[in-house]
mmCIF file of C-alpha atoms and ligand atoms in Angstrom:
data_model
loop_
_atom_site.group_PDB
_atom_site.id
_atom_site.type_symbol
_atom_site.label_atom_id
_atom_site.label_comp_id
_atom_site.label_asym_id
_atom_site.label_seq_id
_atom_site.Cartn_x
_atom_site.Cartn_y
_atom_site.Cartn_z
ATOM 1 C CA UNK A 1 27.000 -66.104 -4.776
ATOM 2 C CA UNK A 2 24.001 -67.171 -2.757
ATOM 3 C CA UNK A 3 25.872 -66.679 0.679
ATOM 4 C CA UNK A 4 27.431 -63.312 -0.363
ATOM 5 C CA UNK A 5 24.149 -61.654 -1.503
ATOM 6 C CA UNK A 6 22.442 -62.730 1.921
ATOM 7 C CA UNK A 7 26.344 -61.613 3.733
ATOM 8 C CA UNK A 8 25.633 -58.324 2.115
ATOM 9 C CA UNK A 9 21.768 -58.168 3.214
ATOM 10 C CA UNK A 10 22.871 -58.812 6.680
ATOM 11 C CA UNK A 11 25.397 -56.361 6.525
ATOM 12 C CA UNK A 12 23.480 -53.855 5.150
ATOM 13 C CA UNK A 13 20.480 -54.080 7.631
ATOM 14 C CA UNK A 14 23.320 -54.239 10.848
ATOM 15 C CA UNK A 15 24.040 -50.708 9.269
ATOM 16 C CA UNK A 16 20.819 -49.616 9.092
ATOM 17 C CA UNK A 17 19.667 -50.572 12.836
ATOM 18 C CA UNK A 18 22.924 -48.001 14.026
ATOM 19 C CA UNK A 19 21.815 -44.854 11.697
ATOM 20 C CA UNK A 20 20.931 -41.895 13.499
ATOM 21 C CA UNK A 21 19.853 -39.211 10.994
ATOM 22 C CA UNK A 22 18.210 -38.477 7.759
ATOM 23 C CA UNK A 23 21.503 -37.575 6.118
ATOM 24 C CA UNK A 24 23.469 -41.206 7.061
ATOM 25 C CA UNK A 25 19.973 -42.883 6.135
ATOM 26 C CA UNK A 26 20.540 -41.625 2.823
ATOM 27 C CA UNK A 27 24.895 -42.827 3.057
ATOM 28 C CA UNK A 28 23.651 -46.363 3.500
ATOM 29 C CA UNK A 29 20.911 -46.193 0.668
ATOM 30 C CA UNK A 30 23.688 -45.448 -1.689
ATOM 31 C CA UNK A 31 26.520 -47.671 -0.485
ATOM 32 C CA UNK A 32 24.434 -50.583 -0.993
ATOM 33 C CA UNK A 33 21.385 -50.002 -3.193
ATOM 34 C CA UNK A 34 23.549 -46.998 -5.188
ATOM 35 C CA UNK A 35 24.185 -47.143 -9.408
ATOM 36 C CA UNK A 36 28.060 -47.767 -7.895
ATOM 37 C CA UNK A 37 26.957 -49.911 -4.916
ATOM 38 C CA UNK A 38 27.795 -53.100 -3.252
ATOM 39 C CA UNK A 39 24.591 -54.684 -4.691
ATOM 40 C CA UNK A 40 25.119 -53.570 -8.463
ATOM 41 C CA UNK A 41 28.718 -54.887 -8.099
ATOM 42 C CA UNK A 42 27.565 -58.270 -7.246
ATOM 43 C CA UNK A 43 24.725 -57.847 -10.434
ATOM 44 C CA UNK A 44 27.471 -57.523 -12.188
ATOM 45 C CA UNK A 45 29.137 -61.075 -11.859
ATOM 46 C CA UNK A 46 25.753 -62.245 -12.651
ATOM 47 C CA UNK A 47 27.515 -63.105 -16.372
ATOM 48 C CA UNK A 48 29.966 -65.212 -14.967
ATOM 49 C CA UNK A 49 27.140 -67.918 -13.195
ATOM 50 C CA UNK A 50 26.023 -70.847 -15.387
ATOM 51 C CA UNK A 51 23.013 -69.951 -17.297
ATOM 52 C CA UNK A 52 20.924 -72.349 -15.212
ATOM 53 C CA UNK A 53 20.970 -70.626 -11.531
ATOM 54 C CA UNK A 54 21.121 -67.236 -13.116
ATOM 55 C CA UNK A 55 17.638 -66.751 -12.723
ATOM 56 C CA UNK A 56 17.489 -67.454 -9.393
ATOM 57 C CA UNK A 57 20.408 -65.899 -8.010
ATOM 58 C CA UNK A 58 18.854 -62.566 -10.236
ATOM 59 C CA UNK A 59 15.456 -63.363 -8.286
ATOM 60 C CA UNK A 60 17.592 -63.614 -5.365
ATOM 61 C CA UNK A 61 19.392 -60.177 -5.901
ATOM 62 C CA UNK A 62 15.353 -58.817 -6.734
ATOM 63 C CA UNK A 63 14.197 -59.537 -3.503
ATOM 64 C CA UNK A 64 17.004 -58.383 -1.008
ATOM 65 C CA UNK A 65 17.158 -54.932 -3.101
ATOM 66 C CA UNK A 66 13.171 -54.771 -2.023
ATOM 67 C CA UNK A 67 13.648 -55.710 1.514
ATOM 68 C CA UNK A 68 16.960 -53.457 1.904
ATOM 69 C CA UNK A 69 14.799 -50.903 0.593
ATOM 70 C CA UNK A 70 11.456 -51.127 2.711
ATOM 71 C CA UNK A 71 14.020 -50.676 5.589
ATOM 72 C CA UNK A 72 15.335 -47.657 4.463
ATOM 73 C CA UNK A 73 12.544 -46.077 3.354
ATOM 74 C CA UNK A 74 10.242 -46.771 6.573
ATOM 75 C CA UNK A 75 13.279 -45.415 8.540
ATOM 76 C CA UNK A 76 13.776 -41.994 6.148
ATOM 77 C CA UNK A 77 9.581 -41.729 6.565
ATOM 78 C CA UNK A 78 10.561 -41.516 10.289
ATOM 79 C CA UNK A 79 13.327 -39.563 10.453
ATOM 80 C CA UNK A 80 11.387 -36.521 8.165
ATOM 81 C CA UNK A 81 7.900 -37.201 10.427
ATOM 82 C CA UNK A 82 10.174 -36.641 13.295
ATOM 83 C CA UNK A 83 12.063 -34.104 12.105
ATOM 84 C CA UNK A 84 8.758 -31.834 11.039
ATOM 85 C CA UNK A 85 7.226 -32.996 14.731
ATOM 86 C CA UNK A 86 10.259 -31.087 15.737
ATOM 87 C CA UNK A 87 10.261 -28.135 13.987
ATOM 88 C CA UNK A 88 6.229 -27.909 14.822
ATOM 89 C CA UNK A 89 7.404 -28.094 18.210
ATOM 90 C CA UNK A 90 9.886 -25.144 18.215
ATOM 91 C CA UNK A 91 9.003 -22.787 15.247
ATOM 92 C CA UNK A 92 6.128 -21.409 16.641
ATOM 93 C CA UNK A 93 3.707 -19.004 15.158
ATOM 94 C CA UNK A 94 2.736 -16.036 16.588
ATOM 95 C CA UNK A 95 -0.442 -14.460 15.205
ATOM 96 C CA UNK A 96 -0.567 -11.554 16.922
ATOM 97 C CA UNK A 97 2.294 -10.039 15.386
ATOM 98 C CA UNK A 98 0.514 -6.945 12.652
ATOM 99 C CA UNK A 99 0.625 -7.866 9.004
ATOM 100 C CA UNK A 100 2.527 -6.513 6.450
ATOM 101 C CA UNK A 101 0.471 -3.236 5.442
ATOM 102 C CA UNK A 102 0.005 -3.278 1.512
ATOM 103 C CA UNK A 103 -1.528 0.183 0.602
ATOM 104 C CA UNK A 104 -4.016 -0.079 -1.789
ATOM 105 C CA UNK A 105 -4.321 2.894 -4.524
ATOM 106 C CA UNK A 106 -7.427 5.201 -4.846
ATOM 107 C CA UNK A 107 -8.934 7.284 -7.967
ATOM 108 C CA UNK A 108 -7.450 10.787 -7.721
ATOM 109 C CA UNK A 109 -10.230 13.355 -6.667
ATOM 110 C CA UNK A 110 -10.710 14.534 -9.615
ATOM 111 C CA UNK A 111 -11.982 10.968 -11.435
ATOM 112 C CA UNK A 112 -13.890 10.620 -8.835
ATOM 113 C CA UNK A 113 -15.637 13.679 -9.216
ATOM 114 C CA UNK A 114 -16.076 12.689 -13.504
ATOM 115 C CA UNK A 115 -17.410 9.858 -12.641
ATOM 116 C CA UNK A 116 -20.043 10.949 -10.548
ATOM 117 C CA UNK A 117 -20.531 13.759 -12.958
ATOM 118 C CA UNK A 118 -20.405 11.393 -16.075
ATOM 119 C CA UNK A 119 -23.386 9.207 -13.831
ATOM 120 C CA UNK A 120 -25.517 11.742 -13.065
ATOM 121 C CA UNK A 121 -25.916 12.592 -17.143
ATOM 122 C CA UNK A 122 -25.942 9.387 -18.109
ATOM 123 C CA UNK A 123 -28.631 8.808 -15.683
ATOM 124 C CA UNK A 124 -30.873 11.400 -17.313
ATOM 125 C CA UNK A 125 -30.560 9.841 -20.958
ATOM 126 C CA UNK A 126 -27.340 11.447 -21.863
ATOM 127 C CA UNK A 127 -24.332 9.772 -24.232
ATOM 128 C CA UNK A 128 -20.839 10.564 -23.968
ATOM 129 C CA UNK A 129 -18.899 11.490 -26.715
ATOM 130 C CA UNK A 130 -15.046 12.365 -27.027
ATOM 131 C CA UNK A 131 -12.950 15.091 -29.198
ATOM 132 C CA UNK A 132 -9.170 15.961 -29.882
ATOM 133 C CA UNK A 133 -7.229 17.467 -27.543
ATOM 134 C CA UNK A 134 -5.249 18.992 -29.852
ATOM 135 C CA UNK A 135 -7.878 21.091 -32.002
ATOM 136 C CA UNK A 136 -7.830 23.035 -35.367
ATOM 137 C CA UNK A 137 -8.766 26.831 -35.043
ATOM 138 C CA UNK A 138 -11.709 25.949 -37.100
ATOM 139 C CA UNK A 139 -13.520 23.474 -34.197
ATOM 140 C CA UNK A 140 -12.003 25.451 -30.973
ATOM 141 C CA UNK A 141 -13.270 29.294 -32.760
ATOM 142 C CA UNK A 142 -14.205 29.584 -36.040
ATOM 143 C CA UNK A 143 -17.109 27.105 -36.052
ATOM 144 C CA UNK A 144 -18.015 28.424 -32.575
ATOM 145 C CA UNK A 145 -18.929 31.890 -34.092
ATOM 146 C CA UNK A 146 -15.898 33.292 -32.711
ATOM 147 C CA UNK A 147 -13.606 34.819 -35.840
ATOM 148 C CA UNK A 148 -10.131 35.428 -35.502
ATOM 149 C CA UNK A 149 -10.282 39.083 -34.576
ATOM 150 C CA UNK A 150 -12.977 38.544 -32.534
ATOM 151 C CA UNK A 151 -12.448 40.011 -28.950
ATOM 152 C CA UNK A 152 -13.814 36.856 -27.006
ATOM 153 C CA UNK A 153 -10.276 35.152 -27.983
ATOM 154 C CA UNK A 154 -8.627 37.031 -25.530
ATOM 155 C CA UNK A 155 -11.483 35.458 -23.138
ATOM 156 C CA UNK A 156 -8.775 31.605 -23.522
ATOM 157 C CA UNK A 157 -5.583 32.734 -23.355
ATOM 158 C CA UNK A 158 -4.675 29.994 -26.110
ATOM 159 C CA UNK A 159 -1.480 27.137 -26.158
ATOM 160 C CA UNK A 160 -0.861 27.811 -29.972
ATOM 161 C CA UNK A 161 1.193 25.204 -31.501
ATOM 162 C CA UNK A 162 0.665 26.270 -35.432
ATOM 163 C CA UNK A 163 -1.257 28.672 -37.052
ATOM 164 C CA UNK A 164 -3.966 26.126 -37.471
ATOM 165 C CA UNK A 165 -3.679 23.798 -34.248
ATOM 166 C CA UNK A 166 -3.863 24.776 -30.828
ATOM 167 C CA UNK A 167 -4.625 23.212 -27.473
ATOM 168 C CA UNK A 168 -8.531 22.992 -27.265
ATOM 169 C CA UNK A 169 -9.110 25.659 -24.757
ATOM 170 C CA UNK A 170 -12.399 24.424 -23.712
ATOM 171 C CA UNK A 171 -14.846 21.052 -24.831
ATOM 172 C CA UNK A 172 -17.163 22.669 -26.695
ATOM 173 C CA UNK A 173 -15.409 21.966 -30.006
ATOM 174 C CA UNK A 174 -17.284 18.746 -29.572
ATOM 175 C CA UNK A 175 -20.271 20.089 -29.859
ATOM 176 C CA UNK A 176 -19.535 20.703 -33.584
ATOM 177 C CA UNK A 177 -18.146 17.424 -34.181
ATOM 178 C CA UNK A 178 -20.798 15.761 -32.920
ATOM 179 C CA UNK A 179 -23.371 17.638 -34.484
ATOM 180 C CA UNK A 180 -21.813 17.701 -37.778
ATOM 181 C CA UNK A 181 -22.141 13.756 -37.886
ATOM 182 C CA UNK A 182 -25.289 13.301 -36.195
ATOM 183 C CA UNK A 183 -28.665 14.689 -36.303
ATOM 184 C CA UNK A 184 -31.234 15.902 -33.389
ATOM 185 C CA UNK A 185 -33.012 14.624 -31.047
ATOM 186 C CA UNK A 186 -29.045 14.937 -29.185
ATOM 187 C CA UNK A 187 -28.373 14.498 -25.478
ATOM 188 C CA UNK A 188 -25.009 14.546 -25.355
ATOM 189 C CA UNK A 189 -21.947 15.353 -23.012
ATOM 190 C CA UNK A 190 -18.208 15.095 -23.699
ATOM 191 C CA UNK A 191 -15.460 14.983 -21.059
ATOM 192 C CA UNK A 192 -12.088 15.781 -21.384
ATOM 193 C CA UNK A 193 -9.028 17.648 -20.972
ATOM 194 C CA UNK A 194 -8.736 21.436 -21.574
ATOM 195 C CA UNK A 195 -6.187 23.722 -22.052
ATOM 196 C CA UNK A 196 -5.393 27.670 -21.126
ATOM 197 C CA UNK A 197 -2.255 29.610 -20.064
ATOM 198 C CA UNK A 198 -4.072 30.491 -16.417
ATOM 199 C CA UNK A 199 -2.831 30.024 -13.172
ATOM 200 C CA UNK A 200 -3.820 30.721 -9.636
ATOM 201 C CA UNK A 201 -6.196 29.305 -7.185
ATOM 202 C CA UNK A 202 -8.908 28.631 -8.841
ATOM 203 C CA UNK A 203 -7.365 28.340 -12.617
ATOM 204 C CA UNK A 204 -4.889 25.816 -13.825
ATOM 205 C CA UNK A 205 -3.170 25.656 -17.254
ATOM 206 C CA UNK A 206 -4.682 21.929 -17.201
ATOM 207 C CA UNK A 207 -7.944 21.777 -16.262
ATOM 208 C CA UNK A 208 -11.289 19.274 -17.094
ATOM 209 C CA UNK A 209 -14.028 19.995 -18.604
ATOM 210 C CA UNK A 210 -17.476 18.599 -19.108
ATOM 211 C CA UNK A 211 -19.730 19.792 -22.360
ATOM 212 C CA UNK A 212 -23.148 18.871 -22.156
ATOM 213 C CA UNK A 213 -26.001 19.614 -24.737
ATOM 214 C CA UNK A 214 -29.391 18.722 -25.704
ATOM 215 C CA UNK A 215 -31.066 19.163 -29.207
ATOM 216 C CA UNK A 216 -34.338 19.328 -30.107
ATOM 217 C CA UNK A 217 -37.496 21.091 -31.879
ATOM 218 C CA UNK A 218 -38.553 22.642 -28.625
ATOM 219 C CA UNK A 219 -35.813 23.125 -26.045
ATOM 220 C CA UNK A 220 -35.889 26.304 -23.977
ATOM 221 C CA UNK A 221 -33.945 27.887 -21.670
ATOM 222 C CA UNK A 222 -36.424 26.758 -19.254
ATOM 223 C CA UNK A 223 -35.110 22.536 -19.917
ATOM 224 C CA UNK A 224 -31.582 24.201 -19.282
ATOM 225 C CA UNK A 225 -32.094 25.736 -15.752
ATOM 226 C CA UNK A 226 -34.141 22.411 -15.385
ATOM 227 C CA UNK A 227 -31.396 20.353 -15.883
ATOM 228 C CA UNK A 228 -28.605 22.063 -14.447
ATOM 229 C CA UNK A 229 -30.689 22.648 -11.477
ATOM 230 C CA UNK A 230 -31.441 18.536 -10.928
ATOM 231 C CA UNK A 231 -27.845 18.121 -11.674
ATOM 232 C CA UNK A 232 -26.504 20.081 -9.253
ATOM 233 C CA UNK A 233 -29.094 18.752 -6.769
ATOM 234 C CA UNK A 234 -27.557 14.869 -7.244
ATOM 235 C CA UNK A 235 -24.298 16.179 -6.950
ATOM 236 C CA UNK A 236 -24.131 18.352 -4.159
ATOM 237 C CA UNK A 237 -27.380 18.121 -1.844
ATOM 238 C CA UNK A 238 -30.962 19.619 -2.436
ATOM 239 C CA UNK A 239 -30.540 22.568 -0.052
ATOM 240 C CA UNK A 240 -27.644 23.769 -2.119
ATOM 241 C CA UNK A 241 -27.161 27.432 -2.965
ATOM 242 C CA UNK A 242 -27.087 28.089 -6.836
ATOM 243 C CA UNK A 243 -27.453 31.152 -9.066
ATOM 244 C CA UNK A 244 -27.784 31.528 -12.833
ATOM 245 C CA UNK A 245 -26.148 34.611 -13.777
ATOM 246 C CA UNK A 246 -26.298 36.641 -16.901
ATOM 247 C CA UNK A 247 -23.187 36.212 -19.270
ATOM 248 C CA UNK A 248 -21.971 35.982 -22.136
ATOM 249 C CA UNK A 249 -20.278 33.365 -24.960
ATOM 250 C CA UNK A 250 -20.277 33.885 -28.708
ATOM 251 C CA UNK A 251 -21.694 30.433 -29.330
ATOM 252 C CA UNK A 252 -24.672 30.751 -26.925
ATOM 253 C CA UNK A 253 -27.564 33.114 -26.983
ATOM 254 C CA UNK A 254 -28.669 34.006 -24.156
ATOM 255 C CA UNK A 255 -25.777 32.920 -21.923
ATOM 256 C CA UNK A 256 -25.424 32.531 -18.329
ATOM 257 C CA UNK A 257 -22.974 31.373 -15.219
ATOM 258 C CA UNK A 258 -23.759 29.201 -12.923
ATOM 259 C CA UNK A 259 -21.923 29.670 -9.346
ATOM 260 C CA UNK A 260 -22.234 27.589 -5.992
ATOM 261 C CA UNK A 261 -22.135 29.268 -2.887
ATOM 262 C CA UNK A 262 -18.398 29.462 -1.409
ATOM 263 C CA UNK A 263 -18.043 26.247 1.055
ATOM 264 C CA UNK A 264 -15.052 27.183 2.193
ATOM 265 C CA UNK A 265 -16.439 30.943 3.708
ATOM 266 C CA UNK A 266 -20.570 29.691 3.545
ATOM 267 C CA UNK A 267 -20.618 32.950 1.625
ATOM 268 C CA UNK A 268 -18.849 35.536 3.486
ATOM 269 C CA UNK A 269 -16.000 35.591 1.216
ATOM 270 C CA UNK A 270 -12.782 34.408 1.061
ATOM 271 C CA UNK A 271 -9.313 34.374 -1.264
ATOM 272 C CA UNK A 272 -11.097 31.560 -3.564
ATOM 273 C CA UNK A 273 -14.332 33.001 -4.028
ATOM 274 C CA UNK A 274 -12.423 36.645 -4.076
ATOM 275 C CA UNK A 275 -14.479 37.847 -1.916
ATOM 276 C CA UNK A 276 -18.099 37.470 -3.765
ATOM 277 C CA UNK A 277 -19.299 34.371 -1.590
ATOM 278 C CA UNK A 278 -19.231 32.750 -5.130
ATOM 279 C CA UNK A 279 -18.051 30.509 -7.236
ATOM 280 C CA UNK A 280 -18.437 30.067 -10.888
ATOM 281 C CA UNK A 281 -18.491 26.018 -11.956
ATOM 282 C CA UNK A 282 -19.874 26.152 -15.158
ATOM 283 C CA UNK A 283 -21.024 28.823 -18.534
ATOM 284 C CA UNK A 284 -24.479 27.343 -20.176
ATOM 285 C CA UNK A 285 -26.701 29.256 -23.186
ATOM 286 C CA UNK A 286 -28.737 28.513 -25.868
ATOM 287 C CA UNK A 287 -27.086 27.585 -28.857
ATOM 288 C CA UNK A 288 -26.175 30.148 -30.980
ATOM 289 C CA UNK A 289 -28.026 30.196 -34.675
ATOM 290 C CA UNK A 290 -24.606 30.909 -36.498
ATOM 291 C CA UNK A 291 -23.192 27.473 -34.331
ATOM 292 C CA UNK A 292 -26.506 25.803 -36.201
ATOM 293 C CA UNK A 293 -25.453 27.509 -39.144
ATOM 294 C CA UNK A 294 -21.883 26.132 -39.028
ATOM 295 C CA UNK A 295 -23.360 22.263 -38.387
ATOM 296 C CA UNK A 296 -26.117 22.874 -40.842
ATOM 297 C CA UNK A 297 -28.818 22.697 -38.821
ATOM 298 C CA UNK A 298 -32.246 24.395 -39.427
ATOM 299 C CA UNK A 299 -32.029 26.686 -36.802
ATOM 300 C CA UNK A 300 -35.828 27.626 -37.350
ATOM 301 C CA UNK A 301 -36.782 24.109 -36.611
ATOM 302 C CA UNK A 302 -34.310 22.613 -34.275
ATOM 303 C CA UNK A 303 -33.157 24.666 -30.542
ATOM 304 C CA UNK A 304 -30.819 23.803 -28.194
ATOM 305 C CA UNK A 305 -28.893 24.687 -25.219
ATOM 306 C CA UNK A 306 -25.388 23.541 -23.987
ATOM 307 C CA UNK A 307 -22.916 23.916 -21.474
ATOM 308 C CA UNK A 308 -19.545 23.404 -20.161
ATOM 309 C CA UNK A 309 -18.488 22.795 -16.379
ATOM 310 C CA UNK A 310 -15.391 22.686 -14.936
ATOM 311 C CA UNK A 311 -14.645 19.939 -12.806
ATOM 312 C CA UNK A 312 -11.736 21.114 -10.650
ATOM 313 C CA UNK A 313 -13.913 24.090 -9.036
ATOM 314 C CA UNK A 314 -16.793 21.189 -8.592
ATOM 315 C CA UNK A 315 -14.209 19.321 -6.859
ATOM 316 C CA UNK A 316 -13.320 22.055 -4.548
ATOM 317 C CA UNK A 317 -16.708 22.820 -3.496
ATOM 318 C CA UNK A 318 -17.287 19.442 -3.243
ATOM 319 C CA UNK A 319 -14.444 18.667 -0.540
ATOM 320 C CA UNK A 320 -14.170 21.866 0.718
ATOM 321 C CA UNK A 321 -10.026 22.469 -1.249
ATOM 322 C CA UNK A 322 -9.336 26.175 -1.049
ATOM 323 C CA UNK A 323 -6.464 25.786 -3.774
ATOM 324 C CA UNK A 324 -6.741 24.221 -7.341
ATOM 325 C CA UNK A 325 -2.929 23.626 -7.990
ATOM 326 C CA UNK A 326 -3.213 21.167 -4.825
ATOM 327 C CA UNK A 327 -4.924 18.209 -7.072
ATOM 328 C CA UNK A 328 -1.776 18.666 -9.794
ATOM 329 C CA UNK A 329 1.003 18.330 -6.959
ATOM 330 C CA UNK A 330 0.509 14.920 -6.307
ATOM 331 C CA UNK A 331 1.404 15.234 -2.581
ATOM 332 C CA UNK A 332 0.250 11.558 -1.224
ATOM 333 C CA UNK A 333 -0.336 12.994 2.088
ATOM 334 C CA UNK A 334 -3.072 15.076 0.141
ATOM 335 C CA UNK A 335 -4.155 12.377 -2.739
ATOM 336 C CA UNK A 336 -4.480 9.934 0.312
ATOM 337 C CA UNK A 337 -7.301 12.125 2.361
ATOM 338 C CA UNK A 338 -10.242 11.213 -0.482
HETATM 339 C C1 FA5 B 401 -16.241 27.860 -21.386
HETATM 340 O O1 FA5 B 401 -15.191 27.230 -21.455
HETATM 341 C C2 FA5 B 401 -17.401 27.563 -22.300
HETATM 342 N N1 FA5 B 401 -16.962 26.700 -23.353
HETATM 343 C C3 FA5 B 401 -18.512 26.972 -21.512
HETATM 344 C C4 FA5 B 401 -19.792 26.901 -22.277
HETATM 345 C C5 FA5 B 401 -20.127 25.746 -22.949
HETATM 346 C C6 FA5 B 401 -20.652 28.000 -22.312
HETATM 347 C C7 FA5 B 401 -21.298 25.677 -23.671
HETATM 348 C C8 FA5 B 401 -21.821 27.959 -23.028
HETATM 349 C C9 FA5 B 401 -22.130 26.789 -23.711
HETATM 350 P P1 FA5 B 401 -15.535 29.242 -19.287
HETATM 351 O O2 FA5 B 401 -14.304 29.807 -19.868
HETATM 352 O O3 FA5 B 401 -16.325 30.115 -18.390
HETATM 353 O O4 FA5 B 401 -16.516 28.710 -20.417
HETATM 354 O O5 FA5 B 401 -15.169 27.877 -18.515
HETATM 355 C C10 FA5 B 401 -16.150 26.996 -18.003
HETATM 356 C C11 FA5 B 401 -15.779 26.557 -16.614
HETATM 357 O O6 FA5 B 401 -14.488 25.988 -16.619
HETATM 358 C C12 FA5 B 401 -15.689 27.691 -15.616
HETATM 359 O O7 FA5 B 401 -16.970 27.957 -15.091
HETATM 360 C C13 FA5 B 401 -14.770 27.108 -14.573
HETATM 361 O O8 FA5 B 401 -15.500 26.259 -13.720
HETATM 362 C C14 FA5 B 401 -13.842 26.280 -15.385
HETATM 363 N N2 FA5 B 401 -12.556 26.944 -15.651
HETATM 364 C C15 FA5 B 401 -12.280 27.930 -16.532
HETATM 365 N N3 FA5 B 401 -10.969 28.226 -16.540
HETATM 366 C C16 FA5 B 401 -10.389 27.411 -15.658
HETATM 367 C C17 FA5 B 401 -9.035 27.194 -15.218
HETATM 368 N N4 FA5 B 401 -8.017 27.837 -15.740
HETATM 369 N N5 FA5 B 401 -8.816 26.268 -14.265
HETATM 370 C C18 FA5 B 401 -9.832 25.539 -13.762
HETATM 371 N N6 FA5 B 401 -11.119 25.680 -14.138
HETATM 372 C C19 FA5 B 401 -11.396 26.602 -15.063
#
């Protein structure tokens, strides 16, 4: 038993001085050291030896599996070091060649623009608070002093859905809801969605809105131009052209428009600013004492003005976009420019 095991050793490491390759490295492994190999079939007849030399010939078998195995494995750690040397050698890499692009995505124009919008207020001690966009009557007219056979309806052309709901046609329903669960001092401004069945270049039948008011025992007209004014300022640039105009709104007494000089004409008029040199971005007032009335409020103690700006036509001064539908396309070749 003694001479075969060593037979087989000898054999086995003849073999393994003629491999040439990973691959026949890995033959020889299993035709000797292998579950089905020469050197289990000689374990194997381990049961037929006298119990004495058993342990020796198994000691024996022990230490020519090790040494078979050192062999093979210091030749397979050569054959894969020379093999990666090799591939080092001939796959070369070439770091000039341009990376794969990977576009990244960008806030659409219009988010950008509510941010900034939603900073600037929040800068000057103003919360934000959200509404419904789908309204009752009640919040988008009624409460707003505007009665259902009141003329200024025909101001919204309204998305009805029910007798009772509609499509809020503006933010200022917020105004209510806010002041019917809080009480003054109020800074507040709500952003959202609006909805009104409009559309040419400056008016879409989605459009956004910011609603912004202030309550307290002594606001005057004079804190509104104040604010508006600074606001405009941050958003645009000091130098900016602005006029308050006189206007009207059923829930604001007095009211007034605010327009920004037309960027895209500097004023000499144009298709967007139909010819004025204008544009209207925003309606503003002093809050009405029936709107008071509506949330409750003493209306000989507490004044207030509010306000409601319309983001897209900011956003077209702002980069110069002489047609509103062109944010709602969602051409990428137009998205991609801000
Ligand atoms: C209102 O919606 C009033 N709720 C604003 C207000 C609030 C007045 C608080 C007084 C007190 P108006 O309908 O003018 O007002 O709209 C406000 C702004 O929204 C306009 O100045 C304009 O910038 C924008 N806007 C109006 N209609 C559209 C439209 N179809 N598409 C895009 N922007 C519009």
């Amino acid at each position: 038993m003694r001479d075969r095991l060593l037979q087989l050793e000898q054999a086995a490491i003849k073999e393994i001085g003629f491999v040439k390759g990973k691959e026949a490295v890995i033959e020889v492994k299993i035709k000797y050291l292998g579950r089905k190999g020469e050197l289990a079939s000689l374990t194997k007849e381990l049961g037929k030896l006298p119990p004495e030399e058993r342990p020796i010939i198994g000691e024996l078998i022990n230490t020519i599996r090790g040494r078979i195995e050192e062999k093979i494995n210091s030749l397979l750690t050569g054959f894969i070091h020379a093999e990666s040397e090799q591939r080092l050698k001939t796959e070369e890499l070439d770091i000039t060649l341009p990376g794969r692009y990977m576009s990244l995505g960008k806030r659409h124009p219009i988010t950008q623009v509510m941010d900034e919008v939603i900073r600037i207020f929040s800068g000057m001690g103003f919360t934000v608070a959200e509404g419904p966009e789908v309204e009752t009557d009640y919040y988008n007219f009624e409460a707003l002093n505007i009665p259902k056979d009141h003329p200024a309806r025909d101001m919204q052309d309204t998305f009805y859905i029910s007798d009772d709901y509609l499509l809020r046609t503006h933010t200022s329903p917020v105004q209510i809801r806010v002041m019917q669960t809080q009480k003054p001092p109020l800074r507040v401004i709500a952003p959202g969605k609006v909805y009104r069945r409009d559309s040419d270049v400056t008016h879409t039948p989605m459009f956004h809105q910011v609603e912004g008011f202030m309550v307290d025992d002594s606001i005057t007209f004079g804190d509104l131009k104040g604010v508006l004014t600074s606001f405009l300022h941050s958003l645009f640039r000091e130098d900016i052209s602005i006029r308050f105009r006189p206007s009207f709104f059923p829930f604001t007494e007095p009211s007034a428009e605010v327009d920004i000089q037309c960027v895209i004409c500097n004023g000499t008029g144009c298709r967007v600013c139909k010819g004025s040199g204008w544009l209207e971005i925003l309606g503003a007032g002093m809050i009405h004492p029936m709107v008071f009335k509506a949330v409750e409020y003493n209306a000989e103690k507490f004044s207030g003005f509010a306000f409601g700006l319309g983001i897209e036509r900011i956003a077209m001064l702002k980069f110069g976009i002489d047609d509103i539908r062109l944010f709602f396309e969602n051409d990428i070749r137009f998205l991609r420019q801000f």
